[in-house]
PDB file of C-alpha atoms and ligand atoms in Angstrom:
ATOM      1  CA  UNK A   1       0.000   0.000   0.000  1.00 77.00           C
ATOM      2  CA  UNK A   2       1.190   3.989  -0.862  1.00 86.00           C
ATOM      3  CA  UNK A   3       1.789   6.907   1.694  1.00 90.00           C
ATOM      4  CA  UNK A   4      -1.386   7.906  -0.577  1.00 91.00           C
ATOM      5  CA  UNK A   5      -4.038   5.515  -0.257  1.00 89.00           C
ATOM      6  CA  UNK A   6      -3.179   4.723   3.454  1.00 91.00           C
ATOM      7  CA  UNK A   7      -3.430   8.457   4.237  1.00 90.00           C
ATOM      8  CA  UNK A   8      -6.511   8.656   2.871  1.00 90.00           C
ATOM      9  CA  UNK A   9      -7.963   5.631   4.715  1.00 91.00           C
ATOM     10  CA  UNK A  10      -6.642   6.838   7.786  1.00 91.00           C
ATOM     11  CA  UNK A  11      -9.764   8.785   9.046  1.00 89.00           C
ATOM     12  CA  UNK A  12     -12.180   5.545   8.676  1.00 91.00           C
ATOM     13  CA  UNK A  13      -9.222   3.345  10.314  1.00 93.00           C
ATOM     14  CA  UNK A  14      -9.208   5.604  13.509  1.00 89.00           C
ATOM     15  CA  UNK A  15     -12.570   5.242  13.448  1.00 88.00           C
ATOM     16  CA  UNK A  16     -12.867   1.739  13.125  1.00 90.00           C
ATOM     17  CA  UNK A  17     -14.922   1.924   9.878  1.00 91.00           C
ATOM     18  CA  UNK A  18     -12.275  -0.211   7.985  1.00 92.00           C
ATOM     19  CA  UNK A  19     -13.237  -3.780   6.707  1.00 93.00           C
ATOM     20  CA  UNK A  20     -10.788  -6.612   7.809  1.00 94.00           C
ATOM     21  CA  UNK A  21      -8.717  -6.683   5.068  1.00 94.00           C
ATOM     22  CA  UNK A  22      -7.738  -2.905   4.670  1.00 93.00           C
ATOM     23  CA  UNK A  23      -7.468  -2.544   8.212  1.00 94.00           C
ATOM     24  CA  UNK A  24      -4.677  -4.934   8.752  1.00 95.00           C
ATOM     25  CA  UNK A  25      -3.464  -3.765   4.762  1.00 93.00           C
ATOM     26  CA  UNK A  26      -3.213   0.203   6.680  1.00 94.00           C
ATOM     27  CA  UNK A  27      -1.160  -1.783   9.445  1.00 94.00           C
ATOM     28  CA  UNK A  28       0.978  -3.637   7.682  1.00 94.00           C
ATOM     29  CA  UNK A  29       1.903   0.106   6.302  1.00 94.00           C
ATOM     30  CA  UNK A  30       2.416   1.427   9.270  1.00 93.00           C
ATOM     31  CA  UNK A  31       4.881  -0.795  10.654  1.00 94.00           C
ATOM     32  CA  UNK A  32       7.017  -0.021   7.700  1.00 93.00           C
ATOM     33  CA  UNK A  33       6.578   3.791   7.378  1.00 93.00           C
ATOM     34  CA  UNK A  34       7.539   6.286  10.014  1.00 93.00           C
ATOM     35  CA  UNK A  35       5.565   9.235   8.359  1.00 92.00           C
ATOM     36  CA  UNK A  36       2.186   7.878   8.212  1.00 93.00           C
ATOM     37  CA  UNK A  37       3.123   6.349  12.028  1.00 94.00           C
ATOM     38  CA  UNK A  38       3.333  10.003  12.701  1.00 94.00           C
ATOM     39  CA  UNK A  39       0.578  11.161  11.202  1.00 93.00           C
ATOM     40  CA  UNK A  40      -1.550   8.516  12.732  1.00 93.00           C
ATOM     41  CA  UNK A  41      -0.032  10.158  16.609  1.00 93.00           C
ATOM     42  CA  UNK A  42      -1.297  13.488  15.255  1.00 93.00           C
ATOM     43  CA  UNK A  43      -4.832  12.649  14.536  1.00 91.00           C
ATOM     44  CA  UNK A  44      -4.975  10.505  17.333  1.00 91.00           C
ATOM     45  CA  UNK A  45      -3.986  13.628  19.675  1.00 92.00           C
ATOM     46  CA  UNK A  46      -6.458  16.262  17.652  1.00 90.00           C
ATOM     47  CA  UNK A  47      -9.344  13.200  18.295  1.00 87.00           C
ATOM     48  CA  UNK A  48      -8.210  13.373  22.056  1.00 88.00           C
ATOM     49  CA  UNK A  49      -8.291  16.712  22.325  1.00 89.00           C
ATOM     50  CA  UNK A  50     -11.706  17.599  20.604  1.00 87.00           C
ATOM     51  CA  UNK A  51     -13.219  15.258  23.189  1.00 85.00           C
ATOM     52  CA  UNK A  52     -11.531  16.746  26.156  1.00 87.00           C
ATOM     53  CA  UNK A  53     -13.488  20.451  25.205  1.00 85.00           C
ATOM     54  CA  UNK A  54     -15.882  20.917  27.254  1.00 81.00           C
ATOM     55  CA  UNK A  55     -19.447  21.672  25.714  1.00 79.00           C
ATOM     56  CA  UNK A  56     -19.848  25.946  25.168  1.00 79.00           C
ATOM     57  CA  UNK A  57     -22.797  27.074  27.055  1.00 83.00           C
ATOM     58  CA  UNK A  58     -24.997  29.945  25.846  1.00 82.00           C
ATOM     59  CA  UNK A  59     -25.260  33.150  27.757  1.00 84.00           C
ATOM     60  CA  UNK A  60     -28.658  33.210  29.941  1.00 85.00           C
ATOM     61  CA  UNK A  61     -30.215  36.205  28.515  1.00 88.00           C
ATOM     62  CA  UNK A  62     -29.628  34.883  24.830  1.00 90.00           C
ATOM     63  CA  UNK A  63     -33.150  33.788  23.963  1.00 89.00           C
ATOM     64  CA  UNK A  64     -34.414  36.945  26.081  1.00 91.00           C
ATOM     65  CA  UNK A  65     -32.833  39.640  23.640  1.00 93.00           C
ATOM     66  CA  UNK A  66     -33.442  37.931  20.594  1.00 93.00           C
ATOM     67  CA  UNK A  67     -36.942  38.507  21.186  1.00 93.00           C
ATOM     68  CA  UNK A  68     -36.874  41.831  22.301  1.00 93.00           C
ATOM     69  CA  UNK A  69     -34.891  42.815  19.337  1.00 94.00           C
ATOM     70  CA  UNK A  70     -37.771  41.201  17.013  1.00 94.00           C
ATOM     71  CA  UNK A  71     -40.267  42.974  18.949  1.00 93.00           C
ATOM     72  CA  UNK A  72     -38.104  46.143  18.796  1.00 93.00           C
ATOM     73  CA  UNK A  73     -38.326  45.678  14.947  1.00 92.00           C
ATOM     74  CA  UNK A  74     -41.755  45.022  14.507  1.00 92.00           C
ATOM     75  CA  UNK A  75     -43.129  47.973  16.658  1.00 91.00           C
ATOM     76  CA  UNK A  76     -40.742  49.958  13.909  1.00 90.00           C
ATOM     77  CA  UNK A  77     -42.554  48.249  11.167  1.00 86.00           C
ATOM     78  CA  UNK A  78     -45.932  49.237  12.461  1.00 86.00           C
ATOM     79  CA  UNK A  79     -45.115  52.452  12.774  1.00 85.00           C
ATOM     80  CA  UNK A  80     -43.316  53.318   9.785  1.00 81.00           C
ATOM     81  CA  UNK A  81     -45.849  54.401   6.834  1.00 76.00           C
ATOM     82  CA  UNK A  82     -46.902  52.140   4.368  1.00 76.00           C
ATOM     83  CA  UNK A  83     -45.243  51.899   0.908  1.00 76.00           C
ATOM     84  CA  UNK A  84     -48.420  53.020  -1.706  1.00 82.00           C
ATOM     85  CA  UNK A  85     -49.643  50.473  -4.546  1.00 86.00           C
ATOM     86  CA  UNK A  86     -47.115  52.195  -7.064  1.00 87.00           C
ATOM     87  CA  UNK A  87     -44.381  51.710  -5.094  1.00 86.00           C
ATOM     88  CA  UNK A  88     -45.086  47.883  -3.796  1.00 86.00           C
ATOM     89  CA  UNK A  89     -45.818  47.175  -7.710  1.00 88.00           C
ATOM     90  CA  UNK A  90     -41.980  48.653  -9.065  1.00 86.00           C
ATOM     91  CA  UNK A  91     -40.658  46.604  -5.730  1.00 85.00           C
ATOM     92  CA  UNK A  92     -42.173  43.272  -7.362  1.00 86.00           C
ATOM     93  CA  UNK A  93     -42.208  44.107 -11.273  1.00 84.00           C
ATOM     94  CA  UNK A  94     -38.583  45.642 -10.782  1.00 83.00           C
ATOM     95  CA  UNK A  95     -36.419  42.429 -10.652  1.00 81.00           C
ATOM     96  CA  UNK A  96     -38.990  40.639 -13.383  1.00 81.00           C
ATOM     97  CA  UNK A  97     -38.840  43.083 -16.028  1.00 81.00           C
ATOM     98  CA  UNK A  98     -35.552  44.101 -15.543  1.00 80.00           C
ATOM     99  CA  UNK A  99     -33.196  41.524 -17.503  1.00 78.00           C
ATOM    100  CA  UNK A 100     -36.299  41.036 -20.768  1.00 81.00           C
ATOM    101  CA  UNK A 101     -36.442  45.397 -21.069  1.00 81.00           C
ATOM    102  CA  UNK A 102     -32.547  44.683 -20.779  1.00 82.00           C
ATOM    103  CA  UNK A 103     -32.360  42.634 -23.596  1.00 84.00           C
ATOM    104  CA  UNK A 104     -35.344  44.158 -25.807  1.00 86.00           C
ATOM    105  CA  UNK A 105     -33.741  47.631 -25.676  1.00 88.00           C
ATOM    106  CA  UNK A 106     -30.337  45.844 -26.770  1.00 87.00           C
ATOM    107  CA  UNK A 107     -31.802  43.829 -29.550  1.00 90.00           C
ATOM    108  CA  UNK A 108     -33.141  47.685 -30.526  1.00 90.00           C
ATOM    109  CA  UNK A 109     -29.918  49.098 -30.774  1.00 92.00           C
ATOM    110  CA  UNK A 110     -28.538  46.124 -32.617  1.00 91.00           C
ATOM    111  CA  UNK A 111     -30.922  46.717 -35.200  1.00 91.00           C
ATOM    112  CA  UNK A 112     -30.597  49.958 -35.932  1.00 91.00           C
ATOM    113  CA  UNK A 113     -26.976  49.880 -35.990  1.00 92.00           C
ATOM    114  CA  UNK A 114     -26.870  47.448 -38.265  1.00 90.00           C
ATOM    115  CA  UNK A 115     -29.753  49.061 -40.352  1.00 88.00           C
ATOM    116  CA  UNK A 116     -27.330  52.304 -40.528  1.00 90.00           C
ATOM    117  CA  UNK A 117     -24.861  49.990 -41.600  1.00 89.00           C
ATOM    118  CA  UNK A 118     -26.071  48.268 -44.096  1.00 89.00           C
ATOM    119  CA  UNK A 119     -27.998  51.493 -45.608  1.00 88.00           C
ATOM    120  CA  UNK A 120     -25.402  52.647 -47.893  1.00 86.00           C
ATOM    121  CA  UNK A 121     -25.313  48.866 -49.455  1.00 86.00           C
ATOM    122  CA  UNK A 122     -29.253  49.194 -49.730  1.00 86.00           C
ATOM    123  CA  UNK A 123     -28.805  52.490 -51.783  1.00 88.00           C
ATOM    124  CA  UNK A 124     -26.082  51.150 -54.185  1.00 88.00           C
ATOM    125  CA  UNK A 125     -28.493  48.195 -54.519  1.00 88.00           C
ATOM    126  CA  UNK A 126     -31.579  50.562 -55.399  1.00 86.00           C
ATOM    127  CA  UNK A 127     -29.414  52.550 -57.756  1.00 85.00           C
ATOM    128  CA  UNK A 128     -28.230  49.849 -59.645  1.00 82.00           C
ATOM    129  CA  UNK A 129     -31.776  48.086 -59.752  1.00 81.00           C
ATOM    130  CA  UNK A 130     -32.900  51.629 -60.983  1.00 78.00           C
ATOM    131  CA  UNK A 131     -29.710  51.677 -63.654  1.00 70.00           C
ATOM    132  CA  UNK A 132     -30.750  48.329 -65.064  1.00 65.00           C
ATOM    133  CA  UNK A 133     -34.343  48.682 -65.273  1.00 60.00           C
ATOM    134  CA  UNK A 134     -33.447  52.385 -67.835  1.00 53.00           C
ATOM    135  CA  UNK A 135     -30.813  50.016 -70.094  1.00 47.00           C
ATOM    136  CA  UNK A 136     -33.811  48.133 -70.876  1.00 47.00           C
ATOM    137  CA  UNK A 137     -36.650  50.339 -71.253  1.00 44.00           C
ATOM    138  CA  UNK A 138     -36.542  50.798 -75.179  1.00 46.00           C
ATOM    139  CA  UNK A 139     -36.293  54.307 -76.315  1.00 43.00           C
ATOM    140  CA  UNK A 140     -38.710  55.662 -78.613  1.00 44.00           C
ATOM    141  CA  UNK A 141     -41.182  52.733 -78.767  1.00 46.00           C
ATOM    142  CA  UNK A 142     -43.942  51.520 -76.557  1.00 48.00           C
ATOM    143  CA  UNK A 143     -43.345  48.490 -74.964  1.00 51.00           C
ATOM    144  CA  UNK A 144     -45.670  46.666 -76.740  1.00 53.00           C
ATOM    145  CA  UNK A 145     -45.277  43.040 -77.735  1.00 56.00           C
ATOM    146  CA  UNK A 146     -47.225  42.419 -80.160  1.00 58.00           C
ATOM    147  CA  UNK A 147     -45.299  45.340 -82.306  1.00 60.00           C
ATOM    148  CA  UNK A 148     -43.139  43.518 -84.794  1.00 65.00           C
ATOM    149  CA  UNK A 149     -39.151  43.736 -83.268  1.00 67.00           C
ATOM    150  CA  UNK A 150     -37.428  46.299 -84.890  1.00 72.00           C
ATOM    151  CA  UNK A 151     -33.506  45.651 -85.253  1.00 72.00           C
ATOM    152  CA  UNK A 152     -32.733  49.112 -83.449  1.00 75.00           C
ATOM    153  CA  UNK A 153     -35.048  48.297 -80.501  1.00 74.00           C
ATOM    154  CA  UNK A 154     -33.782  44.435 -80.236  1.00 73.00           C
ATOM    155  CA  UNK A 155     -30.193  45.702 -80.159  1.00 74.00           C
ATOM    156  CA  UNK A 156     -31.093  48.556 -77.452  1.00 75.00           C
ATOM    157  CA  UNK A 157     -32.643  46.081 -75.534  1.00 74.00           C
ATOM    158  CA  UNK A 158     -29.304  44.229 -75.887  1.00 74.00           C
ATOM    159  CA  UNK A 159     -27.377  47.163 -74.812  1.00 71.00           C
ATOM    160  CA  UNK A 160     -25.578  45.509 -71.604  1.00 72.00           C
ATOM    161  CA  UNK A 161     -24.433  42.436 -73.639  1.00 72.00           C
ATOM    162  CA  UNK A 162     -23.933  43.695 -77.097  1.00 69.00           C
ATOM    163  CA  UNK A 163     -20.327  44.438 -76.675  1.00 70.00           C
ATOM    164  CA  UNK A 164     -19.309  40.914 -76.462  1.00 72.00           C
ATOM    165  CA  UNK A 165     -22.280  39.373 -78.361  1.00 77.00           C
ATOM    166  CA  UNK A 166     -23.783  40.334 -81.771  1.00 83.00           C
ATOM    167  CA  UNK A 167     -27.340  41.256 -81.705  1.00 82.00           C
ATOM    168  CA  UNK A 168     -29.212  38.903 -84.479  1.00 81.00           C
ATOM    169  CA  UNK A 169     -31.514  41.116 -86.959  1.00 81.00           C
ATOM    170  CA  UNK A 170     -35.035  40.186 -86.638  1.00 78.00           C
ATOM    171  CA  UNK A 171     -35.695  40.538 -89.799  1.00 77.00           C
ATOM    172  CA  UNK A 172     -32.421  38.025 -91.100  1.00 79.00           C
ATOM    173  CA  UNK A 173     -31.868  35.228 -92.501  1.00 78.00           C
ATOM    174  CA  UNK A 174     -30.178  33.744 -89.230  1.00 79.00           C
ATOM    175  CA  UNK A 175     -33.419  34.882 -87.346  1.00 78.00           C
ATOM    176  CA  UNK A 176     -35.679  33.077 -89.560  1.00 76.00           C
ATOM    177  CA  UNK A 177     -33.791  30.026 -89.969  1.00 77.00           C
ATOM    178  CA  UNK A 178     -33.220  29.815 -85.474  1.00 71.00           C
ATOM    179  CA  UNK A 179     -37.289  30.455 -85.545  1.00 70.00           C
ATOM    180  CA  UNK A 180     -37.716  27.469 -88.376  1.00 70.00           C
ATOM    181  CA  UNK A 181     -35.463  25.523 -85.620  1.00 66.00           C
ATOM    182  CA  UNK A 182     -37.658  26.316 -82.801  1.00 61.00           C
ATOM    183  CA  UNK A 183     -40.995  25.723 -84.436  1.00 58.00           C
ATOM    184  CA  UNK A 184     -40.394  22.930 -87.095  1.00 55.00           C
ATOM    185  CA  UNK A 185     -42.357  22.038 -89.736  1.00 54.00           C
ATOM    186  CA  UNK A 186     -43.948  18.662 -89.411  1.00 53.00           C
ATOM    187  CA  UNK A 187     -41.669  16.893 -91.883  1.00 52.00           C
ATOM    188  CA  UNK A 188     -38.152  18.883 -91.170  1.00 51.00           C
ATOM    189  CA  UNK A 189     -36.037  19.684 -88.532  1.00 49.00           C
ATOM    190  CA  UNK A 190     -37.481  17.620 -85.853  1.00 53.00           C
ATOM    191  CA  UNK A 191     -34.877  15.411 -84.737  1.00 60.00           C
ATOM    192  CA  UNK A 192     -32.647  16.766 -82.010  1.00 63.00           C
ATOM    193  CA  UNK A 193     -28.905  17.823 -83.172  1.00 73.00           C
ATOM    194  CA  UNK A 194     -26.475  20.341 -82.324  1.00 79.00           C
ATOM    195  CA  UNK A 195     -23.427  22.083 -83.265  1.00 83.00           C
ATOM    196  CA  UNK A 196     -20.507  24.804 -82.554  1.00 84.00           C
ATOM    197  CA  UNK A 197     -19.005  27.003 -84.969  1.00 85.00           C
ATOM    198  CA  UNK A 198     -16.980  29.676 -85.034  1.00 86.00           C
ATOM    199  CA  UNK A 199     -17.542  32.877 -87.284  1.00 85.00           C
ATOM    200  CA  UNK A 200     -16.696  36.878 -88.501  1.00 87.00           C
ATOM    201  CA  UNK A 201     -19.245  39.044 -87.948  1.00 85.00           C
ATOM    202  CA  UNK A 202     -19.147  42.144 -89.855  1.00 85.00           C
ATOM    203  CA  UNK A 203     -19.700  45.674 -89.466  1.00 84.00           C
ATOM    204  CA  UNK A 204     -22.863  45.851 -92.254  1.00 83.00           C
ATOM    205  CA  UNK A 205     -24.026  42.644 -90.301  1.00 83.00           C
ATOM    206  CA  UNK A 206     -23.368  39.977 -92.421  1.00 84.00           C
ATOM    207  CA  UNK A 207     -21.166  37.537 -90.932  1.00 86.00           C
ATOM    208  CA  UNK A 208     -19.011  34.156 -92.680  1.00 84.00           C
ATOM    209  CA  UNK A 209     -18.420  31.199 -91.492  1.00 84.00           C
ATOM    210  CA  UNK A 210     -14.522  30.863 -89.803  1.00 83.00           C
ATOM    211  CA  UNK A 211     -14.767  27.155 -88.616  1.00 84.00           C
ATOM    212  CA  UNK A 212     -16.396  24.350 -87.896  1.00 85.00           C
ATOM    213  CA  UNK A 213     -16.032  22.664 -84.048  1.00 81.00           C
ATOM    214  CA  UNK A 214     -18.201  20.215 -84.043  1.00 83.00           C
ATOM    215  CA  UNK A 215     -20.460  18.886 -86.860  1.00 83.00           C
ATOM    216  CA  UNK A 216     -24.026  18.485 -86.911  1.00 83.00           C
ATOM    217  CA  UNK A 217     -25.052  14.815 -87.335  1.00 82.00           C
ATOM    218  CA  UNK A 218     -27.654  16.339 -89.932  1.00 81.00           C
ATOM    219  CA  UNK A 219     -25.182  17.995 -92.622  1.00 82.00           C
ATOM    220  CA  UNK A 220     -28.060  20.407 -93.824  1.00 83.00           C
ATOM    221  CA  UNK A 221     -28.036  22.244 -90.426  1.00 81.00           C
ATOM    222  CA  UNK A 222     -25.026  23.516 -91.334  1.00 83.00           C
ATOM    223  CA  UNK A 223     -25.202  24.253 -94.718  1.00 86.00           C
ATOM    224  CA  UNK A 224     -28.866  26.246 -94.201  1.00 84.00           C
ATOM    225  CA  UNK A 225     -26.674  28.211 -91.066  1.00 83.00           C
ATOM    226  CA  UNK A 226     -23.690  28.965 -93.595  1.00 84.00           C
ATOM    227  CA  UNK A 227     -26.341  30.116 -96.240  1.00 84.00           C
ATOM    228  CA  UNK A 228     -28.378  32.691 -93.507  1.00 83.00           C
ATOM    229  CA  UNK A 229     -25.153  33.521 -92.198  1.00 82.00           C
ATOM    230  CA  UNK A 230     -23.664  34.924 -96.073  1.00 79.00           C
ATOM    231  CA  UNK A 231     -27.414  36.979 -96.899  1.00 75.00           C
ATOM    232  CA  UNK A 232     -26.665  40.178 -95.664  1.00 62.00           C
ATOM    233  CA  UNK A 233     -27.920  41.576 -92.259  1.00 74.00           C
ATOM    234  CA  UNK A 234     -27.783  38.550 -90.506  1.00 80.00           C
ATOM    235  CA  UNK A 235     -27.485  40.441 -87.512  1.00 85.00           C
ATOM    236  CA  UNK A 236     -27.784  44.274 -87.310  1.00 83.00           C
ATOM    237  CA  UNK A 237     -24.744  46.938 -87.671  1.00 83.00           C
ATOM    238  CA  UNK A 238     -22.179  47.503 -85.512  1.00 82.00           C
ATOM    239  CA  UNK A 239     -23.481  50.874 -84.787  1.00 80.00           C
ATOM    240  CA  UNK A 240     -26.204  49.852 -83.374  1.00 81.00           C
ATOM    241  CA  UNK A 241     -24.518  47.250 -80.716  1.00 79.00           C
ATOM    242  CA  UNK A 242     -21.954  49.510 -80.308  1.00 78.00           C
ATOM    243  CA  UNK A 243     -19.241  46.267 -81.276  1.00 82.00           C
ATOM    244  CA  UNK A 244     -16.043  46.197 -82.846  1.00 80.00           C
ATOM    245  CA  UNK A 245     -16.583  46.375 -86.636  1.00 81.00           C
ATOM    246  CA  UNK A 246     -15.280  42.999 -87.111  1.00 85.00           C
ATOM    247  CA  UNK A 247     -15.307  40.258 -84.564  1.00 84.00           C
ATOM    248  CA  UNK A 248     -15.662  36.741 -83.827  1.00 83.00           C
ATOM    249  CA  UNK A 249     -18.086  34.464 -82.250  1.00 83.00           C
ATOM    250  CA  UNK A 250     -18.720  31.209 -81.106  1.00 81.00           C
ATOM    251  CA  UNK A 251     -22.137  29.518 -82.002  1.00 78.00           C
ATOM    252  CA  UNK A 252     -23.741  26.528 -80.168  1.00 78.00           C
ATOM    253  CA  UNK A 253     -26.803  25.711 -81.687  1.00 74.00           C
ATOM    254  CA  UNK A 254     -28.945  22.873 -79.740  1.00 71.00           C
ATOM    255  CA  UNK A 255     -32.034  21.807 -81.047  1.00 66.00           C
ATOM    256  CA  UNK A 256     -33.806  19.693 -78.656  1.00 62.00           C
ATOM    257  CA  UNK A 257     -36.494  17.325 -79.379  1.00 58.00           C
ATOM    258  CA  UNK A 258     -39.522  18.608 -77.811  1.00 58.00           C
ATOM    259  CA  UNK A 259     -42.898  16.439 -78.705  1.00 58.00           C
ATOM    260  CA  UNK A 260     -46.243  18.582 -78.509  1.00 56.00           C
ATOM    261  CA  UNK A 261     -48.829  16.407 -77.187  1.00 55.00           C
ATOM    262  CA  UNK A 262     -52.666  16.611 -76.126  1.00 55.00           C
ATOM    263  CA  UNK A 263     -53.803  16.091 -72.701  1.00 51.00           C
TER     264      UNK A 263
HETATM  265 ZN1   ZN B   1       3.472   5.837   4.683  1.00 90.31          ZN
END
């Protein structure tokens, strides 16, 4: 057994609380070790020496002045005025209300900080909502869709894009043929195909064909794209998207099989 563990069992051996075993396990200890021999003497002297104190005894008058000072403090009570309704209401409310009014007046100043932050983003957010919503109001034509497209309202419309992107002429030969694509004729152009190719587009509008990146299965696709794309005005001047004269472009054209049915 350790200094440790016999220490700690020392209390319940002095008091005989020890079951056989540990008890003669504490002994065996102390035999060998002159430290917890001495701390045994100690305890055994504090034990002695707690029981030798003799019992306090309580002055005579005690139980005499504690009730006159509780009837001292009573007659005060009575006498002092009473606290009104208001006042006895704040005395109970006070420590209820305290810590929610706490936390609702902080949960107010949260929010409005954070509302002042956040304001200036709100504003840029408004103005720009407010900028985009004037790029695509057409100028000089009602807004009216069942007008027929003209090419300098499509490419207005455009406006934000037009840069980088050719707007098609409505009234070209690439329009017509994409439309044909999108609303095929019962014996042509129904099965689904795609394809990418690259080509010029030209200040007047026309545009050529630069390359082909991947073929249509159908090879009529491409030859009816390469035909629209030649006719002039296949999409509208340059002036009017505000594009470099010349530039090139990448077409994907997907047409997906869509069958119309009746429910
Ligand atoms: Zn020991």
């Amino acid at each position: 057994m350790l200094c440790e563990e016999t220490k700690s069992s020392l209390s319940p051996y002095l008091d005989d609380e020890l079951t056989l075993p540990a008890r003669v396990a504490v002994e065996t200890h102390l035999d060998r070790c002159p430290l917890c021999r001495s701390e045994v003497a100690a305890l055994r002297s504090l034990t002695r020496g707690l029981n030798s104190l003799t019992r306090a005894t309580p002055p005579a008058d005690l139980a005499a002045s504690i009730s006159n000072s509780i009837m001292i403090e009573a007659a005060a009570r009575l006498q002092s005025p009473q606290p009104s309704f208001g006042q006895r209401l704040s005395r109970f409310l006070e420590p209820r209300l305290m810590p929610y009014s706490v936390g609702w007046v902080a949960s107010l100043i949260l929010f409005f900080s954070m509302f002042t932050a956040l304001r200036p983003h709100f504003v840029a957010l408004h103005e720009a909502a407010a900028q985009n919503a004037t790029v695509f109001v057409i100028p000089g034509g009602p807004n009216d869709i069942y007008q027929p497209v003209t090419s300098e309202d499509f490419a207005a419309s455009r406006a934000p894009f037009a840069e980088q992107s050719p707007s098609l002429n409505p009234k070209g030969a690439l329009a017509l043929l994409t439309r044909s694509y999108a609303h095929p004729h019962p014996n042509e152009h129904q099965d689904s195909d795609d394809m990418i190719v690259v080509a010029d587009v030209f200040s007047n509008g026309a545009a050529s064909l630069a390359g082909v990146v991947h073929a249509p299965r159908n090879r009529r696709m491409l030859n009816e794209f390469e035909v629209a794309l030649r006719q002039d005005a296949a999409f509208v001047p340059a002036s009017l998207d505000r594009r470099p004269d010349t530039m090139r472009v990448v077409f994907t054209v997907q047409k997906v099989d869509v069958r119309e049915r009746n429910f």
